[in-house]
Amino acid sequence: MFWMQYAFASKFMPTAATDQASQVNNLYSFLLISSFIACVILIGGMIYFAYKYKRQSLTAKSAYITHNTFLEFLWSFIPLVIFLVVFGWGWHIYHQMRQFPKDALEVHVTGKQWAWEATYKSGVRTANLVKVPIDTDVKIILASNDVIHSFYVPSFRIKQDAVPGRYTAVWFNANKLGDFHIFCTEYCGTQHSGMIGKLQVVSREEYDKWLEEEAKFSTLPIAQKGEKLFQIKACSGCHSVADASVKVGPSLFKKFGAKEELTSGDSTGVDENYLRESILNPNAKIVKGFASGVMPSFQGQLSEDELSAIIEYIKSAK
Ligand code: HEC
Ligand SMILES: [Cu+2]
C-alpha cells in the first residue's frame, strides 16, 4: 500500500546519524503503523456498524445488544500488550541514552545568549561548532552561562537542557560523516532562533589534525588570531585591511582612531566599542557611501575572545 512506504520513519525524519537514531526511527515506525491499523479498525468499524445497525424504518426496532465479555476483554487486552511493548521498547532506548560509556571523548559545551561554546580537553575552544571523530563515543557535558538552553541534534535524536548552576550530559556515537544541526530548543531570549550550531563528524585523522592546528591557533598572538578569523569568517571578502582599497565594504586600513562619516550626517570616532557595534549590529551606524543591510550581523557567531582578536587585528592595521 502507498502509505506503507511513508510509514517508515527513516523516509521522512532527519537523517539518522547514530545507531540510536535508527532505533528511535524503528520505534516511531512501529507507533505509526500500529496507530494506522488501530485507526482503520476503529473508524472502519464505526462506519460499518452505523450502516449495519441503522434503523430500517420508522417502526422497526434495531438489535438490542448490551455487551460481549469476550470482545471487551480483547479490546482491553490487545492495546495493553501493545502499550507494554511500546513502554519496554522506549525504556530500552532511553536507558541506553542515559548509560554513559566509559572512556568517551568528553567535550564541554556551554550555552549562552546566543551561542554554543565548546571547550576540548586540550584547551581548544570553538563557537557554534562541535567537531567529533566518527565511530567514537562522545560525551557532551553541558552547562549554561545565563538562562536555560537546550542542546538538540535532530540527526542524533538527542536533546538535553543546559541549566545554569549545574552540569547535564548527553552522549552519542556518530556513524555518518557530515555536518548536522545543533538547535537550541529552550526559548532563551530575542536571538533564540539564531542559536544554531554545527556538529561536524569527521574521520579520526582529520579530527586529530584539526585539534592540533586549533591548539597552535589558540596560542597565537591575539592580532594574528584575529587575522586568521578575518579569513575564516569571510570578512576579507568585503573588507581590505592591508591597504585602503574599497571592496563591498569600507577598507579597515588605518581605521582605528580615525573619524568616520556616517550616512546619518553625524560622524563618530572609531574606538573598540564602535568596531564591536559595527560587527555585531552593522545596521546601527552606516558608513557614508555604503548601503545598510549589506553586511550580515555576526551576533552569536563570534565568541568574546574571537571578537577581541578581530578588533586587535583591525587596530594593528596601521
Ligand atoms: C557582505 C559583505 C560584508 C561582510 C562579509 C562583512 N562586512 Fe563589514 N561592512 C560591510 C559594509 C557594506 C559596511 C558598510 C556599511 C555599514 O556601516 O554597515 C561594513 C562595515 C564594517 C565596519 C565599519 C567600518 C567603518 O569604516 O566604520 C566594520 C568594523 C566591519 N564592517 C567589520 C567587519 C568584520 C570584522 C567582518 C567579519 C566578521 C565583516 N565586517 C564582514 C560589508 C561586509
Ligand atoms: Cu538558547
Short mmCIF file of C-alpha atoms and ligand atoms in Angstrom, two decimals:
data_model
loop_
_atom_site.label_atom_id
_atom_site.label_comp_id
_atom_site.label_asym_id
_atom_site.label_seq_id
_atom_site.Cartn_x
_atom_site.Cartn_y
_atom_site.Cartn_z
CA MET A 1 0.00 0.00 0.00
CA PHE A 2 1.24 3.51 -0.80
CA TRP A 3 1.24 4.71 2.79
CA MET A 4 3.46 1.83 3.90
CA GLN A 5 6.34 3.44 2.09
CA TYR A 6 5.91 6.61 4.13
CA ALA A 7 5.13 4.88 7.41
CA PHE A 8 8.80 4.11 7.91
CA ALA A 9 10.22 6.98 9.87
CA SER A 10 13.53 6.75 8.03
CA LYS A 11 11.69 8.12 4.96
CA PHE A 12 10.71 11.49 6.39
CA MET A 13 12.66 12.06 9.60
CA PRO A 14 16.03 13.89 9.58
CA THR A 15 18.99 11.69 8.57
CA ALA A 16 19.70 9.18 11.31
CA ALA A 17 23.41 9.58 12.00
CA THR A 18 23.73 7.33 15.06
CA ASP A 19 22.67 3.80 15.82
CA GLN A 20 20.34 5.16 18.50
CA ALA A 21 18.69 7.46 15.98
CA SER A 22 17.88 4.42 13.82
CA GLN A 23 16.40 2.68 16.86
CA VAL A 24 14.24 5.73 17.55
CA ASN A 25 13.12 5.61 13.90
CA ASN A 26 12.11 1.95 14.26
CA LEU A 27 10.07 2.62 17.36
CA TYR A 28 8.47 5.59 15.66
CA SER A 29 7.60 3.47 12.61
CA PHE A 30 6.01 0.87 14.89
CA LEU A 31 3.91 3.57 16.59
CA LEU A 32 2.85 4.96 13.25
CA ILE A 33 1.91 1.63 11.71
CA SER A 34 0.10 0.28 14.78
CA SER A 35 -1.77 3.59 15.13
CA PHE A 36 -2.77 3.40 11.49
CA ILE A 37 -4.07 -0.14 11.85
CA ALA A 38 -5.96 0.80 15.04
CA CYS A 39 -7.41 3.82 13.24
CA VAL A 40 -8.64 1.69 10.31
CA ILE A 41 -10.22 -0.87 12.65
CA LEU A 42 -11.91 1.79 14.79
CA ILE A 43 -13.15 4.19 12.13
CA GLY A 44 -13.88 1.33 9.71
CA GLY A 45 -15.81 -0.49 12.46
CA MET A 46 -17.78 2.64 13.31
CA ILE A 47 -18.81 3.23 9.72
CA TYR A 48 -19.67 -0.42 9.23
CA PHE A 49 -21.79 -0.59 12.40
CA ALA A 50 -23.51 2.70 11.68
CA TYR A 51 -24.57 1.24 8.37
CA LYS A 52 -25.36 -2.27 9.56
CA TYR A 53 -27.42 -1.26 12.61
CA LYS A 54 -29.13 1.79 11.22
CA ARG A 55 -32.88 1.93 11.74
CA GLN A 56 -34.51 0.22 8.77
CA SER A 57 -37.86 2.03 9.03
CA LEU A 58 -39.73 4.26 11.47
CA THR A 59 -41.36 1.31 13.20
CA ALA A 60 -38.54 -1.24 13.01
CA LYS A 61 -36.52 -1.89 16.14
CA SER A 62 -32.76 -2.23 15.85
CA ALA A 63 -30.88 -5.07 17.53
CA TYR A 64 -30.63 -4.81 21.30
CA ILE A 65 -27.07 -5.68 22.36
CA THR A 66 -25.85 -4.93 25.89
CA HIS A 67 -22.32 -6.31 25.95
CA ASN A 68 -19.93 -9.06 24.93
CA THR A 69 -17.44 -10.08 27.62
CA PHE A 70 -15.02 -11.78 25.27
CA LEU A 71 -14.84 -8.78 22.90
CA GLU A 72 -14.47 -6.37 25.82
CA PHE A 73 -11.60 -8.47 27.14
CA LEU A 74 -9.93 -8.46 23.72
CA TRP A 75 -10.15 -4.74 23.12
CA SER A 76 -8.63 -4.08 26.52
CA PHE A 77 -6.01 -6.81 26.43
CA ILE A 78 -4.60 -6.24 22.92
CA PRO A 79 -3.96 -2.49 23.46
CA LEU A 80 -2.44 -3.35 26.85
CA VAL A 81 0.05 -5.68 25.19
CA ILE A 82 0.86 -3.06 22.54
CA PHE A 83 1.35 -0.36 25.21
CA LEU A 84 3.62 -2.64 27.23
CA VAL A 85 5.69 -3.35 24.12
CA VAL A 86 5.97 0.41 23.42
CA PHE A 87 6.89 1.05 27.05
CA GLY A 88 9.56 -1.65 27.14
CA TRP A 89 10.98 -0.65 23.78
CA GLY A 90 11.09 3.05 24.67
CA TRP A 91 12.60 2.28 28.06
CA HIS A 92 15.31 0.19 26.44
CA ILE A 93 16.34 3.03 24.09
CA TYR A 94 16.15 5.67 26.82
CA HIS A 95 18.20 3.51 29.17
CA GLN A 96 20.92 3.27 26.52
CA MET A 97 20.88 7.03 26.10
CA ARG A 98 21.36 7.59 29.83
CA GLN A 99 24.03 4.87 30.25
CA PHE A 100 27.25 6.79 29.64
CA PRO A 101 30.02 4.74 28.04
CA LYS A 102 33.37 4.67 29.84
CA ASP A 103 36.32 6.36 28.13
CA ALA A 104 34.10 8.54 25.97
CA LEU A 105 35.67 11.58 24.36
CA GLU A 106 34.45 14.44 26.55
CA VAL A 107 33.63 17.91 25.28
CA HIS A 108 32.33 20.74 27.44
CA VAL A 109 29.59 22.72 25.74
CA THR A 110 28.25 25.89 27.30
CA GLY A 111 25.08 27.58 26.16
CA LYS A 112 24.90 31.33 26.39
CA GLN A 113 22.79 34.05 24.87
CA TRP A 114 23.09 33.25 21.95
CA ALA A 115 25.73 30.76 21.03
CA TRP A 116 27.14 27.36 21.89
CA GLU A 117 30.73 27.37 23.09
CA ALA A 118 32.69 24.15 23.08
CA THR A 119 35.86 23.52 25.08
CA TYR A 120 38.06 20.50 24.42
CA LYS A 121 40.38 18.86 26.95
CA SER A 122 43.42 20.35 25.23
CA GLY A 123 42.06 23.84 25.86
CA VAL A 124 40.84 24.33 22.28
CA ARG A 125 37.66 26.40 22.16
CA THR A 126 35.15 26.86 19.39
CA ALA A 127 31.94 28.81 18.92
CA ASN A 128 28.89 27.12 17.41
CA LEU A 129 30.98 24.22 16.23
CA VAL A 130 31.41 20.81 17.81
CA LYS A 131 33.78 18.68 15.79
CA VAL A 132 33.97 14.98 16.62
CA PRO A 133 35.50 11.83 15.09
CA ILE A 134 33.26 9.19 13.53
CA ASP A 135 32.54 5.85 15.29
CA THR A 136 33.63 7.24 18.65
CA ASP A 137 31.71 7.56 21.91
CA VAL A 138 31.38 11.27 22.63
CA LYS A 139 30.06 12.72 25.87
CA ILE A 140 28.87 16.31 25.83
CA ILE A 141 28.96 17.94 29.26
CA LEU A 142 26.52 20.82 29.23
CA ALA A 143 26.39 24.00 31.27
CA SER A 144 24.84 27.42 30.81
CA ASN A 145 26.18 30.92 31.38
CA ASP A 146 22.85 32.62 31.79
CA VAL A 147 19.42 31.10 31.23
CA ILE A 148 18.19 27.59 30.40
CA HIS A 149 19.13 26.48 26.89
CA SER A 150 18.59 23.09 25.34
CA PHE A 151 21.10 21.23 23.19
CA TYR A 152 19.31 19.45 20.37
CA VAL A 153 20.80 17.45 17.50
CA PRO A 154 17.87 16.17 15.40
CA SER A 155 20.02 13.75 13.39
CA PHE A 156 21.15 12.06 16.61
CA ARG A 157 17.68 12.24 18.23
CA ILE A 158 19.25 13.69 21.38
CA LYS A 159 18.09 16.70 23.35
CA GLN A 160 19.19 17.89 26.76
CA ASP A 161 18.63 21.08 28.74
CA ALA A 162 21.68 23.17 29.66
CA VAL A 163 20.85 24.56 33.08
CA PRO A 164 22.70 27.39 34.89
CA GLY A 165 24.42 26.23 38.07
CA ARG A 166 24.72 22.52 37.25
CA TYR A 167 26.01 20.06 34.68
CA THR A 168 23.90 17.85 32.48
CA ALA A 169 25.16 15.50 29.80
CA VAL A 170 24.34 13.57 26.62
CA TRP A 171 26.34 11.08 24.65
CA PHE A 172 26.35 9.75 21.10
CA ASN A 173 28.39 7.71 18.68
CA ALA A 174 28.04 9.10 15.16
CA ASN A 175 28.17 6.61 12.29
CA LYS A 176 27.83 9.08 9.39
CA LEU A 177 30.28 11.75 8.24
CA GLY A 178 28.89 15.21 7.65
CA ASP A 179 27.52 18.40 9.17
CA PHE A 180 24.48 18.22 11.43
CA HIS A 181 22.41 20.96 13.04
CA ILE A 182 22.60 21.91 16.67
CA PHE A 183 19.48 23.82 17.71
CA CYS A 184 18.54 25.47 20.98
CA THR A 185 15.12 24.14 21.96
CA GLU A 186 14.50 26.20 25.07
CA TYR A 187 13.26 29.72 24.40
CA CYS A 188 16.14 31.82 25.73
CA GLY A 189 15.64 35.38 24.51
CA THR A 190 15.33 37.51 21.39
CA GLN A 191 18.02 35.73 19.32
CA HIS A 192 16.96 32.24 20.42
CA SER A 193 16.12 31.18 16.88
CA GLY A 194 19.57 32.23 15.69
CA MET A 195 21.30 30.00 18.22
CA ILE A 196 22.30 27.44 15.61
CA GLY A 197 25.47 25.42 15.80
CA LYS A 198 27.11 22.82 13.66
CA LEU A 199 28.01 19.33 14.74
CA GLN A 200 30.65 18.12 12.36
CA VAL A 201 31.53 14.44 12.14
CA VAL A 202 34.92 13.84 10.53
CA SER A 203 37.41 10.99 10.22
CA ARG A 204 39.75 10.28 13.13
CA GLU A 205 42.77 11.60 11.18
CA GLU A 206 41.01 14.81 10.25
CA TYR A 207 39.91 15.30 13.83
CA ASP A 208 43.41 14.84 15.24
CA LYS A 209 44.85 17.20 12.65
CA TRP A 210 42.20 19.83 13.33
CA LEU A 211 42.68 19.64 17.10
CA GLU A 212 46.42 20.07 16.69
CA GLU A 213 46.01 23.08 14.41
CA GLU A 214 43.44 24.65 16.72
CA ALA A 215 45.77 24.17 19.68
CA LYS A 216 48.50 26.04 17.80
CA PHE A 217 46.00 28.69 16.84
CA SER A 218 44.95 29.33 20.42
CA THR A 219 48.49 30.25 21.44
CA LEU A 220 48.97 32.73 18.56
CA PRO A 221 49.33 36.43 19.44
CA ILE A 222 45.84 37.85 19.60
CA ALA A 223 46.11 40.09 16.49
CA GLN A 224 47.34 37.15 14.37
CA LYS A 225 44.45 35.10 15.63
CA GLY A 226 42.22 37.95 14.51
CA GLU A 227 43.82 37.90 11.07
CA LYS A 228 43.02 34.20 10.70
CA LEU A 229 39.45 34.74 11.89
CA PHE A 230 39.09 37.58 9.42
CA GLN A 231 39.68 34.99 6.68
CA ILE A 232 37.64 32.18 8.23
CA LYS A 233 34.59 34.38 8.90
CA ALA A 234 34.85 35.74 5.33
CA CYS A 235 35.24 39.37 6.44
CA SER A 236 38.14 39.55 3.98
CA GLY A 237 35.76 39.12 1.04
CA CYS A 238 34.21 42.52 1.79
CA HIS A 239 36.97 44.43 3.59
CA SER A 240 40.62 45.05 2.83
CA VAL A 241 42.88 45.65 5.80
CA ALA A 242 46.37 45.81 4.31
CA ASP A 243 45.60 48.86 2.13
CA ALA A 244 42.92 51.47 1.55
CA SER A 245 41.20 49.73 -1.40
CA VAL A 246 37.41 49.62 -1.13
CA LYS A 247 35.68 46.28 -1.74
CA VAL A 248 31.99 45.67 -0.91
CA GLY A 249 32.62 47.38 2.41
CA PRO A 250 35.00 50.15 3.50
CA SER A 251 38.70 49.43 3.97
CA LEU A 252 39.68 48.94 7.60
CA PHE A 253 43.25 50.15 6.96
CA LYS A 254 44.28 52.87 9.43
CA LYS A 255 40.68 52.93 10.60
CA PHE A 256 41.26 52.73 14.32
CA GLY A 257 41.36 56.15 15.96
CA ALA A 258 40.09 57.83 12.78
CA LYS A 259 36.84 59.78 12.38
CA GLU A 260 34.08 58.08 10.40
CA GLU A 261 31.41 59.95 8.42
CA LEU A 262 28.01 58.27 8.65
CA THR A 263 25.02 58.28 6.28
CA SER A 264 23.01 59.95 9.02
CA GLY A 265 25.22 63.04 8.63
CA ASP A 266 26.84 62.52 12.01
CA SER A 267 30.39 61.44 12.49
CA THR A 268 31.86 59.12 15.07
CA GLY A 269 35.26 58.24 16.45
CA VAL A 270 36.43 54.72 15.70
CA ASP A 271 37.20 53.00 19.01
CA GLU A 272 36.78 49.44 20.29
CA ASN A 273 33.09 49.88 21.04
CA TYR A 274 32.37 51.33 17.61
CA LEU A 275 34.11 48.34 15.99
CA ARG A 276 32.23 45.96 18.25
CA GLU A 277 28.92 47.53 17.31
CA SER A 278 29.85 47.58 13.61
CA ILE A 279 30.47 43.83 13.70
CA LEU A 280 27.60 42.68 15.91
CA ASN A 281 24.98 45.18 14.77
CA PRO A 282 26.16 46.58 11.40
CA ASN A 283 22.96 48.49 10.72
CA ALA A 284 23.20 50.65 13.85
CA LYS A 285 25.56 53.10 12.13
CA ILE A 286 26.05 53.11 8.36
CA VAL A 287 29.28 54.40 6.90
CA LYS A 288 28.76 57.24 4.39
CA GLY A 289 28.75 55.96 0.81
CA PHE A 290 27.65 52.44 1.77
CA ALA A 291 24.25 50.77 1.97
CA SER A 292 22.67 49.30 5.08
CA GLY A 293 21.74 45.62 5.15
CA VAL A 294 24.77 44.55 3.13
CA MET A 295 26.97 43.40 5.98
CA PRO A 296 25.44 40.47 7.88
CA SER A 297 25.29 40.63 11.67
CA PHE A 298 27.83 38.43 13.44
CA GLN A 299 25.85 38.39 16.66
CA GLY A 300 26.07 34.89 18.11
CA GLN A 301 28.68 33.78 15.59
CA LEU A 302 31.77 35.10 17.35
CA SER A 303 32.77 34.40 20.93
CA GLU A 304 34.04 37.32 23.06
CA ASP A 305 37.59 36.03 22.54
CA GLU A 306 37.19 35.93 18.78
CA LEU A 307 35.66 39.38 18.73
CA SER A 308 38.57 40.87 20.72
CA ALA A 309 41.04 39.13 18.41
CA ILE A 310 39.41 40.62 15.29
CA ILE A 311 39.32 44.07 16.88
CA GLU A 312 43.01 43.82 17.81
CA TYR A 313 43.75 42.82 14.22
CA ILE A 314 41.90 45.88 12.89
CA LYS A 315 43.78 48.05 15.42
CA SER A 316 47.08 46.62 14.22
CA ALA A 317 46.44 47.71 10.60
CA LYS A 318 48.36 50.98 10.56
C1 HEC B 1 28.87 41.02 2.59
C2 HEC B 1 29.95 41.95 2.82
C3 HEC B 1 30.47 42.12 4.23
C4 HEC B 1 30.96 41.16 5.09
C5 HEC B 1 31.01 39.65 4.89
C6 HEC B 1 31.45 41.86 6.24
N1 HEC B 1 31.24 43.20 6.11
FE1 HEC B 1 31.79 44.64 7.42
N2 HEC B 1 30.83 46.04 6.27
C7 HEC B 1 30.26 45.82 5.04
C8 HEC B 1 29.67 47.05 4.54
C9 HEC B 1 28.92 47.22 3.23
C10 HEC B 1 29.92 48.04 5.53
C11 HEC B 1 29.49 49.49 5.47
C12 HEC B 1 28.08 49.67 5.90
C13 HEC B 1 27.91 49.64 7.40
O1 HEC B 1 28.45 50.53 8.07
O2 HEC B 1 27.25 48.70 7.88
C14 HEC B 1 30.66 47.35 6.61
C15 HEC B 1 31.12 47.98 7.75
C16 HEC B 1 32.01 47.41 8.65
C17 HEC B 1 32.69 48.12 9.71
C18 HEC B 1 32.62 49.61 9.96
C19 HEC B 1 33.68 50.21 9.05
C20 HEC B 1 33.87 51.67 9.10
O3 HEC B 1 34.50 52.16 8.15
O4 HEC B 1 33.41 52.33 10.02
C21 HEC B 1 33.49 47.21 10.36
C22 HEC B 1 34.42 47.46 11.53
C23 HEC B 1 33.27 45.93 9.73
N3 HEC B 1 32.36 46.08 8.70
C24 HEC B 1 33.88 44.76 10.12
C25 HEC B 1 33.57 43.51 9.59
C26 HEC B 1 34.07 42.27 10.13
C27 HEC B 1 35.01 42.12 11.30
C28 HEC B 1 33.53 41.28 9.36
C29 HEC B 1 33.66 39.77 9.55
C30 HEC B 1 33.40 39.25 10.87
C31 HEC B 1 32.73 41.92 8.33
N4 HEC B 1 32.78 43.27 8.51
C32 HEC B 1 32.05 41.23 7.34
C33 HEC B 1 30.24 44.63 4.36
C34 HEC B 1 30.63 43.40 4.89
CU CU B 2 19.32 29.06 23.86
#
